[in-house]
mmCIF file of C-alpha atoms and ligand atoms in Angstrom:
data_model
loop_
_atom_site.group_PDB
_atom_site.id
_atom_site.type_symbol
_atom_site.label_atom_id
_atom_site.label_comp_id
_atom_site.label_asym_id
_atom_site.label_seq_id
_atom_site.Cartn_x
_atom_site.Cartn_y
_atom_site.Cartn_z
ATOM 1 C CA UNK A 1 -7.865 -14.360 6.859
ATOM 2 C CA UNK A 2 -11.494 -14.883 6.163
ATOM 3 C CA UNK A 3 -12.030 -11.458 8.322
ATOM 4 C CA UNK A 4 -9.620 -9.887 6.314
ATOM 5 C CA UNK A 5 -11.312 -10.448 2.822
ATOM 6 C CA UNK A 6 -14.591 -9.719 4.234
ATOM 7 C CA UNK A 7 -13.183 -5.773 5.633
ATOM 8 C CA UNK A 8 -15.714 -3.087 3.662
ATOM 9 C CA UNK A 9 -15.043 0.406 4.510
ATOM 10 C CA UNK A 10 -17.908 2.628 4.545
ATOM 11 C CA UNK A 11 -19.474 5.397 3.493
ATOM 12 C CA UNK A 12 -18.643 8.536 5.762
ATOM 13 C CA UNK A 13 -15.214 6.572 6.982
ATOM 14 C CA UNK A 14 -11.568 7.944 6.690
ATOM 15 C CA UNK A 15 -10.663 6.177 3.474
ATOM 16 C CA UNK A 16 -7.925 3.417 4.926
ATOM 17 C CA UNK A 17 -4.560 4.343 4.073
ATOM 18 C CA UNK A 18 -1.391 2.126 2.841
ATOM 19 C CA UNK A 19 1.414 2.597 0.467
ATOM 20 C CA UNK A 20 1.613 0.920 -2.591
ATOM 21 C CA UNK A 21 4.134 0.563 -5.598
ATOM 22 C CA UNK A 22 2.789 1.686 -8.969
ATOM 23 C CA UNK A 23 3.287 2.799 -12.408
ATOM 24 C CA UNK A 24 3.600 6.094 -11.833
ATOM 25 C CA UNK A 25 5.612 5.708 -8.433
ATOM 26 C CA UNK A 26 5.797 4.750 -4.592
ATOM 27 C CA UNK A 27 2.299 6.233 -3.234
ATOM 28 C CA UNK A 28 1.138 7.116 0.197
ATOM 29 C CA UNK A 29 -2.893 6.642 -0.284
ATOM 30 C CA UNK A 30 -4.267 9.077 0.239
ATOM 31 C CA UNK A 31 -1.438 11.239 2.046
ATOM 32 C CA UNK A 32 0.070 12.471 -1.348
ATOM 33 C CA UNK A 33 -3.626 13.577 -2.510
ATOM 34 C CA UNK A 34 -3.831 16.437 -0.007
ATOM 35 C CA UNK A 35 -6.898 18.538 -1.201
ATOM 36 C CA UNK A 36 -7.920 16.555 -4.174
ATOM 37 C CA UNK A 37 -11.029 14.880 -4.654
ATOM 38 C CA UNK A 38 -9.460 11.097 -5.443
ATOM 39 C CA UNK A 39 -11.394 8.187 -7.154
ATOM 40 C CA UNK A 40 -9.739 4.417 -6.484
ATOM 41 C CA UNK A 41 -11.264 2.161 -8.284
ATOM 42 C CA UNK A 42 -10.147 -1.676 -9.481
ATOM 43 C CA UNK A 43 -10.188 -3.850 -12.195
ATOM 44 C CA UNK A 44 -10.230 -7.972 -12.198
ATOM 45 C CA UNK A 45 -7.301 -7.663 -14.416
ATOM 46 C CA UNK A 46 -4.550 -6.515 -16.830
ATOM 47 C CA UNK A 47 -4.842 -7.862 -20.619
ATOM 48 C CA UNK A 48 -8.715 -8.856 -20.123
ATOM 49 C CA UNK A 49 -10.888 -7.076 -22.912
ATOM 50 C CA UNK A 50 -13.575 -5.812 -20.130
ATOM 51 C CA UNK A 51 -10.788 -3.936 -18.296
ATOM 52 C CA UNK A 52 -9.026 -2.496 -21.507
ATOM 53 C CA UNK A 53 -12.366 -0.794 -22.631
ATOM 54 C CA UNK A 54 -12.269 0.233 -19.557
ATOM 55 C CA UNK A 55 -9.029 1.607 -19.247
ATOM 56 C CA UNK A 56 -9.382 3.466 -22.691
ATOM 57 C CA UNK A 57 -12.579 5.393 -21.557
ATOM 58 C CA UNK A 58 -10.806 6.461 -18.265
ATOM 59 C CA UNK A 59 -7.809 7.493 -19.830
ATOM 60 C CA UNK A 60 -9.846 9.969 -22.713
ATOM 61 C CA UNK A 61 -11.258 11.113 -19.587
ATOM 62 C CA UNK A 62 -8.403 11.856 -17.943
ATOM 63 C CA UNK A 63 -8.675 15.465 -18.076
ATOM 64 C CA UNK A 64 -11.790 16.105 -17.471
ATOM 65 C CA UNK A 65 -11.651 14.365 -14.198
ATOM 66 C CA UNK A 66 -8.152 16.636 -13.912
ATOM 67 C CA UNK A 67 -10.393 19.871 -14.276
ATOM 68 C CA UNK A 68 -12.705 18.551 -11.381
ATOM 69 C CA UNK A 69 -9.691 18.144 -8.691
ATOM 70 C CA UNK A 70 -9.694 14.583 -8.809
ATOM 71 C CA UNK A 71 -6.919 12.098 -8.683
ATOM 72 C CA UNK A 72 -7.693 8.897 -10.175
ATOM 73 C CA UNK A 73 -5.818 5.441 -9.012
ATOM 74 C CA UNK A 74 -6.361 1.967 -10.394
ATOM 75 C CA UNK A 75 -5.376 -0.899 -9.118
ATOM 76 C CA UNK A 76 -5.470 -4.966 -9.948
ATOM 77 C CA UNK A 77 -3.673 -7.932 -7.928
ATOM 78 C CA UNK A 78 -1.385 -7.872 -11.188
ATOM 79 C CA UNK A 79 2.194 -6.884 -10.767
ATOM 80 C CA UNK A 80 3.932 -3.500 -11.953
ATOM 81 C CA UNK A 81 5.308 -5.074 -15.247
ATOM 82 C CA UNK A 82 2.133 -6.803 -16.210
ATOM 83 C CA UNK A 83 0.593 -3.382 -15.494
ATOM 84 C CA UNK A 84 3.279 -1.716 -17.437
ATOM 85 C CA UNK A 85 3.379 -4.074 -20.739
ATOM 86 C CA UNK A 86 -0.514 -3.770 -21.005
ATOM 87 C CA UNK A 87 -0.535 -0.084 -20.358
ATOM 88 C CA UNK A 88 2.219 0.170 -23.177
ATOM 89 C CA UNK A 89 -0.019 -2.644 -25.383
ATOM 90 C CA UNK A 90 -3.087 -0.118 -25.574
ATOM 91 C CA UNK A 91 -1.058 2.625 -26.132
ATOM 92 C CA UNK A 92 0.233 1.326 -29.123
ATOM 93 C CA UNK A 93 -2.018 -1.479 -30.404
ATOM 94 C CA UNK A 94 -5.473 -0.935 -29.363
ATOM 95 C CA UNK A 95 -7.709 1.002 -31.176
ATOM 96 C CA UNK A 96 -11.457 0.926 -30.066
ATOM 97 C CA UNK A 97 -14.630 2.483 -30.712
ATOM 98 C CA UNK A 98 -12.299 5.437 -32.261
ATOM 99 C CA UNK A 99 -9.820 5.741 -29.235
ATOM 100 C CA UNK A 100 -6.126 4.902 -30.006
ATOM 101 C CA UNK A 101 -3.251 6.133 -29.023
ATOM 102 C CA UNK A 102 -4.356 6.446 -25.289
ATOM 103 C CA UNK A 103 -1.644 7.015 -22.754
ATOM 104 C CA UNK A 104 -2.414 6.464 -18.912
ATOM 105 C CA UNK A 105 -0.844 8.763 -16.825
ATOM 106 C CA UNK A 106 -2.632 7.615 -13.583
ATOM 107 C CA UNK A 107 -1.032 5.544 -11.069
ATOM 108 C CA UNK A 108 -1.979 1.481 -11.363
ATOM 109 C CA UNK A 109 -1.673 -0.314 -8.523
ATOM 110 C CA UNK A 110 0.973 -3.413 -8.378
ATOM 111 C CA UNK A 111 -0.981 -5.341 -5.459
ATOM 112 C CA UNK A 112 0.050 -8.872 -6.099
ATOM 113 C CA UNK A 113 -0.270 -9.564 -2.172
ATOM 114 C CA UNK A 114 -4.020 -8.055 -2.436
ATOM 115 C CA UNK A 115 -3.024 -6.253 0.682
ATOM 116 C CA UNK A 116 -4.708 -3.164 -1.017
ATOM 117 C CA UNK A 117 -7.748 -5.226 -2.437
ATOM 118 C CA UNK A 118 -8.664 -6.920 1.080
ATOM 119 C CA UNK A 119 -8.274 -3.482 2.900
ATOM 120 C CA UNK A 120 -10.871 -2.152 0.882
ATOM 121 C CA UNK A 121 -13.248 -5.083 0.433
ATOM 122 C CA UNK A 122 -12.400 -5.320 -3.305
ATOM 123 C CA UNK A 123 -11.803 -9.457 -2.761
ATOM 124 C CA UNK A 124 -15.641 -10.740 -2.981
ATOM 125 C CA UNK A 125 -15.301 -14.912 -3.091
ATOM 126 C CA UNK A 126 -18.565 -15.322 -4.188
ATOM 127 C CA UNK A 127 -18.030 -13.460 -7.648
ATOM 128 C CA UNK A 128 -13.886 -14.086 -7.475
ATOM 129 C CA UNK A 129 -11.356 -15.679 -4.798
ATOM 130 C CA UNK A 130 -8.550 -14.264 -6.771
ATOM 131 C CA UNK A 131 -8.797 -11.180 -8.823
ATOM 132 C CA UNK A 132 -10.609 -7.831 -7.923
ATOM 133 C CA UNK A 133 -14.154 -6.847 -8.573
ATOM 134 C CA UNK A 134 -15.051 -3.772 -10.083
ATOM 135 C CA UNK A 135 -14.855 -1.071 -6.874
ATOM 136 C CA UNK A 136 -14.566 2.521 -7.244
ATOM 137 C CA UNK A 137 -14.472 4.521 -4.029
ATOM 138 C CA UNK A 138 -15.177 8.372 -4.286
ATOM 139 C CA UNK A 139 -12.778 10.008 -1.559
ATOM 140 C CA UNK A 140 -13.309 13.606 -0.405
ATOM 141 C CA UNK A 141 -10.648 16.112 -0.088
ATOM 142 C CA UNK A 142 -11.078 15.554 3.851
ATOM 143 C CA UNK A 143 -10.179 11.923 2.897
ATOM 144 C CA UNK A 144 -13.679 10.621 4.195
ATOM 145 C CA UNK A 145 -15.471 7.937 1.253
ATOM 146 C CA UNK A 146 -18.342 9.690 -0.163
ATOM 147 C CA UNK A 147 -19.963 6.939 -2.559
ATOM 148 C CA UNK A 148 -18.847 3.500 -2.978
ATOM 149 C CA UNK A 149 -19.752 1.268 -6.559
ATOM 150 C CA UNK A 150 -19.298 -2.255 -6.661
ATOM 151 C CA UNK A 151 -19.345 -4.083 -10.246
ATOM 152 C CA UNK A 152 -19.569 -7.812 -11.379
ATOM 153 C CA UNK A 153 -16.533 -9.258 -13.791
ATOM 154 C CA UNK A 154 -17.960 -9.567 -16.572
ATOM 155 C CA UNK A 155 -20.156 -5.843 -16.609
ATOM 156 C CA UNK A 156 -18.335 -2.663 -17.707
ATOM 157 C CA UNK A 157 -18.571 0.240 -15.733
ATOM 158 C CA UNK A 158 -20.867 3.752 -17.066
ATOM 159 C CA UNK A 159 -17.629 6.459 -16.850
ATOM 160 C CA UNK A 160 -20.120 9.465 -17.517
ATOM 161 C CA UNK A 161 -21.743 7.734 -14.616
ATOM 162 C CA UNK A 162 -18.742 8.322 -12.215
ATOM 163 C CA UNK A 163 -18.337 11.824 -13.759
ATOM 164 C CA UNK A 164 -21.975 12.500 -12.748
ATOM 165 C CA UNK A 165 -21.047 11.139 -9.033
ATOM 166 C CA UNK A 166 -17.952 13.125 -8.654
ATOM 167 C CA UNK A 167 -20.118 16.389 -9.943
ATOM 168 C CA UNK A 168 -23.133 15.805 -8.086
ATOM 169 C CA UNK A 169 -21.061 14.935 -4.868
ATOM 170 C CA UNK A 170 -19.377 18.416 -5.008
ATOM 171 C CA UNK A 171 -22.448 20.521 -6.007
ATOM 172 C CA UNK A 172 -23.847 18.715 -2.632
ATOM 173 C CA UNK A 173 -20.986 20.163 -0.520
ATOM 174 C CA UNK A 174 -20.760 23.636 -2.608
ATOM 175 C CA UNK A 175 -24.477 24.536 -2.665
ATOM 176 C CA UNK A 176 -25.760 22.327 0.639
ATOM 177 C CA UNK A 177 -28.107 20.700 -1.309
ATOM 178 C CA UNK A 178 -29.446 17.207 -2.025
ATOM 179 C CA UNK A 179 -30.289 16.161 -6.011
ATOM 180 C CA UNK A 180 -32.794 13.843 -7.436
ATOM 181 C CA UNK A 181 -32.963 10.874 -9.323
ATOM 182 C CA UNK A 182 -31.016 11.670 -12.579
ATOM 183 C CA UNK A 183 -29.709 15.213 -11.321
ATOM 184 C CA UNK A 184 -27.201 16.577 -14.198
ATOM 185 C CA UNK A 185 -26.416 20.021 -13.888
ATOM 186 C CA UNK A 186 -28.356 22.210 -14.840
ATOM 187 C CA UNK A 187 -31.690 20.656 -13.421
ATOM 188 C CA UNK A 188 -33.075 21.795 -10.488
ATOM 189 C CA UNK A 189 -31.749 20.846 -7.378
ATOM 190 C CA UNK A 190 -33.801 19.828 -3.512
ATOM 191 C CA UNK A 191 -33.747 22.148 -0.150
ATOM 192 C CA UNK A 192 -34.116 21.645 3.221
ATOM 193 C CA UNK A 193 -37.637 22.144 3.607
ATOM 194 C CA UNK A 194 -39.233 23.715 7.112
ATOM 195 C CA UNK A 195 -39.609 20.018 8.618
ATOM 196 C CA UNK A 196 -35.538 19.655 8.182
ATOM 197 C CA UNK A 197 -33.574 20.896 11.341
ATOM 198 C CA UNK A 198 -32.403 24.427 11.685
ATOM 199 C CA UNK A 199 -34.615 25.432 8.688
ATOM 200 C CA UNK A 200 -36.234 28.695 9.479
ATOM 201 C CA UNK A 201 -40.339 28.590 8.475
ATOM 202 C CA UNK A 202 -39.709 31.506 5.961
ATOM 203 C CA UNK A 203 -37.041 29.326 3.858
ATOM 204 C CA UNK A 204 -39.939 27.796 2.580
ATOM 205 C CA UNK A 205 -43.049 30.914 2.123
ATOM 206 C CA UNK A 206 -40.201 32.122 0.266
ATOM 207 C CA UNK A 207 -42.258 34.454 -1.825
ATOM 208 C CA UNK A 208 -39.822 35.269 -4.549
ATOM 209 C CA UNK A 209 -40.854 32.215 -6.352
ATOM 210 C CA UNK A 210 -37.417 30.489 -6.121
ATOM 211 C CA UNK A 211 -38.439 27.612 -4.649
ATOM 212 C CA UNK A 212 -41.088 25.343 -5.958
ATOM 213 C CA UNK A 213 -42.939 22.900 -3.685
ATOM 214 C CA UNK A 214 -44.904 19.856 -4.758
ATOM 215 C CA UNK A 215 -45.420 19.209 -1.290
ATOM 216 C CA UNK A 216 -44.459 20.400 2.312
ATOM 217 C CA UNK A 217 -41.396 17.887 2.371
ATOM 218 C CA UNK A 218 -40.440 18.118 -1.373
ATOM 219 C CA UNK A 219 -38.931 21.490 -2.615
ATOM 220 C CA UNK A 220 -36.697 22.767 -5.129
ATOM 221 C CA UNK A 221 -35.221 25.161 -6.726
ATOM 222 C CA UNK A 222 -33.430 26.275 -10.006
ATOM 223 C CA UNK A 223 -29.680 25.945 -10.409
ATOM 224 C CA UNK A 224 -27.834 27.009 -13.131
ATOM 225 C CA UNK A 225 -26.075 24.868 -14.653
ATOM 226 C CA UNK A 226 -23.087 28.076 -15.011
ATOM 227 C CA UNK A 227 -23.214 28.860 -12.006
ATOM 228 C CA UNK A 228 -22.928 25.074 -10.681
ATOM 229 C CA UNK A 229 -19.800 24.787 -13.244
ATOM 230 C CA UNK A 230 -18.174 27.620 -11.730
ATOM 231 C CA UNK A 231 -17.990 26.069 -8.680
ATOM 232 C CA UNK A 232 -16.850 22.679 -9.574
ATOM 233 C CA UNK A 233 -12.972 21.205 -8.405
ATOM 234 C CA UNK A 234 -13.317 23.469 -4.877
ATOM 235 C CA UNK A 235 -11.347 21.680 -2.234
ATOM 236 C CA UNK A 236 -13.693 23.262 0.679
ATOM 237 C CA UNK A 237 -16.959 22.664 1.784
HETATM 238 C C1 BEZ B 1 -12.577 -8.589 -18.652
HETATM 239 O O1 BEZ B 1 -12.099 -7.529 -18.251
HETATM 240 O O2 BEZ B 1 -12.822 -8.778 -19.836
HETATM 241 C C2 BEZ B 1 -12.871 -9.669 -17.682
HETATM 242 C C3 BEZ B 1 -12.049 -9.851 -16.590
HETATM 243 C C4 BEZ B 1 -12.324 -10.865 -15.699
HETATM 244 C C5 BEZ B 1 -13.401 -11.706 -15.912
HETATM 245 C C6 BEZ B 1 -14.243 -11.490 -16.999
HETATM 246 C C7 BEZ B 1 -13.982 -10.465 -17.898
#
């Protein structure tokens, strides 16, 4: 038992599958997400102010995480009808920081047994023996977990924050590049300099003045941000 609360996958492992009942459905994580980029992420739980902000942000965001290839799922160790009658309360109650009206069309997790939450190390005793943390997992269309969050109770999560992950992750695989601190798109972007394996010498005289260098093992270069929107929501690598 103690083993079982304590499982954290990692980054760069298959993302554990399991089936689940939700509000959208029977799932088969992360079987029925062939090719999309999928975020799973939980919340301590259902009609708890924290989580309903929450909730309101990710569902106005809905689309826009749509337009990037990526499925989001949400899950709390609340059943399917609490999930249901608080999913129907903000839809037609809540209005907040001018949201209202906001329909979830994501699946929510009904993991009363927490068999979901303990597989994916979402269970931390110190901060709560019985409700979730806040955990998002970034899965890859390959399935593997890319980036991994883990939030406190009581601290909402940054949305345009995840956005910026799920972005910068695929500009990584679609350019082969690295970002730094703060990357948005648009800014430029790191390469491999000539210290990095396989990188030919010449990458780095490049003499077209593409790349900048502010030393021999930090170089950049421009990337547009069109040209890094273009690209965004490919399945491939
Ligand atoms: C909240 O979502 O407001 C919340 C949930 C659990 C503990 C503290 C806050």
């Amino acid at each position: 038992m103690e083993n079982e609360v304590n499982v954290m996958p990692r980054i760069g492992e298959k993302a554990p599958a399991f089936e689940a009942v939700t509000t959208q459905g029977k799932i088969n994580f992360p079987a029925d997400f062939k090719g999309k980029w999928k975020i799973l992420f939980s919340h301590p739980a259902d009609f708890t102010p924290v989580c309903t902000s929450e909730f309101m942000t990710f569902g106005k965001m809905a689309d826009e995480f749509e337009a990037l290839n990526c499925q989001l799922v949400g899950l709390s160790v609340d059943g399917l009808y609490s999930h249901i009658a608080w999913l129907r309360t903000i839809r037609e109650k809540i209005e907040y920081k001018g949201m209202k009206d906001v329909e979830i069309h994501f699946p929510l997790i009904d993991d009363v047994s927490m068999k979901v939450a303990k597989l994916y190390g979402m269970i931390q005793p110190g901060e709560s023996e019985t409700s979730a943390v806040r955990a998002v997992f970034f899965i890859d269309p390959k399935d593997t977990i890319r980036t991994i969050m883990y939030y406190p109770l009581a601290l909402g999560r940054n949305f345009d924050e995840i956005k910026r992950v799920l972005v910068g992750l695929q500009t990584v695989d679609n350019f082969g590049v690295a970002l730094p601190a703060d990357w948005r798109p648009g800014d430029e972007v790191i390469v491999p300099t000539a210290g990095s394996c396989g990188v030919a010498k010449e990458r780095v005289e490049d003499k077209s003045g593409e790349i900048h260098c502010y030393d021999w093992f930090f170089c950049t270069r421009r990337l547009p941000k069109e040209e890094v929107e273009s690209r965004l929501g490919c399945a491939e690598k």
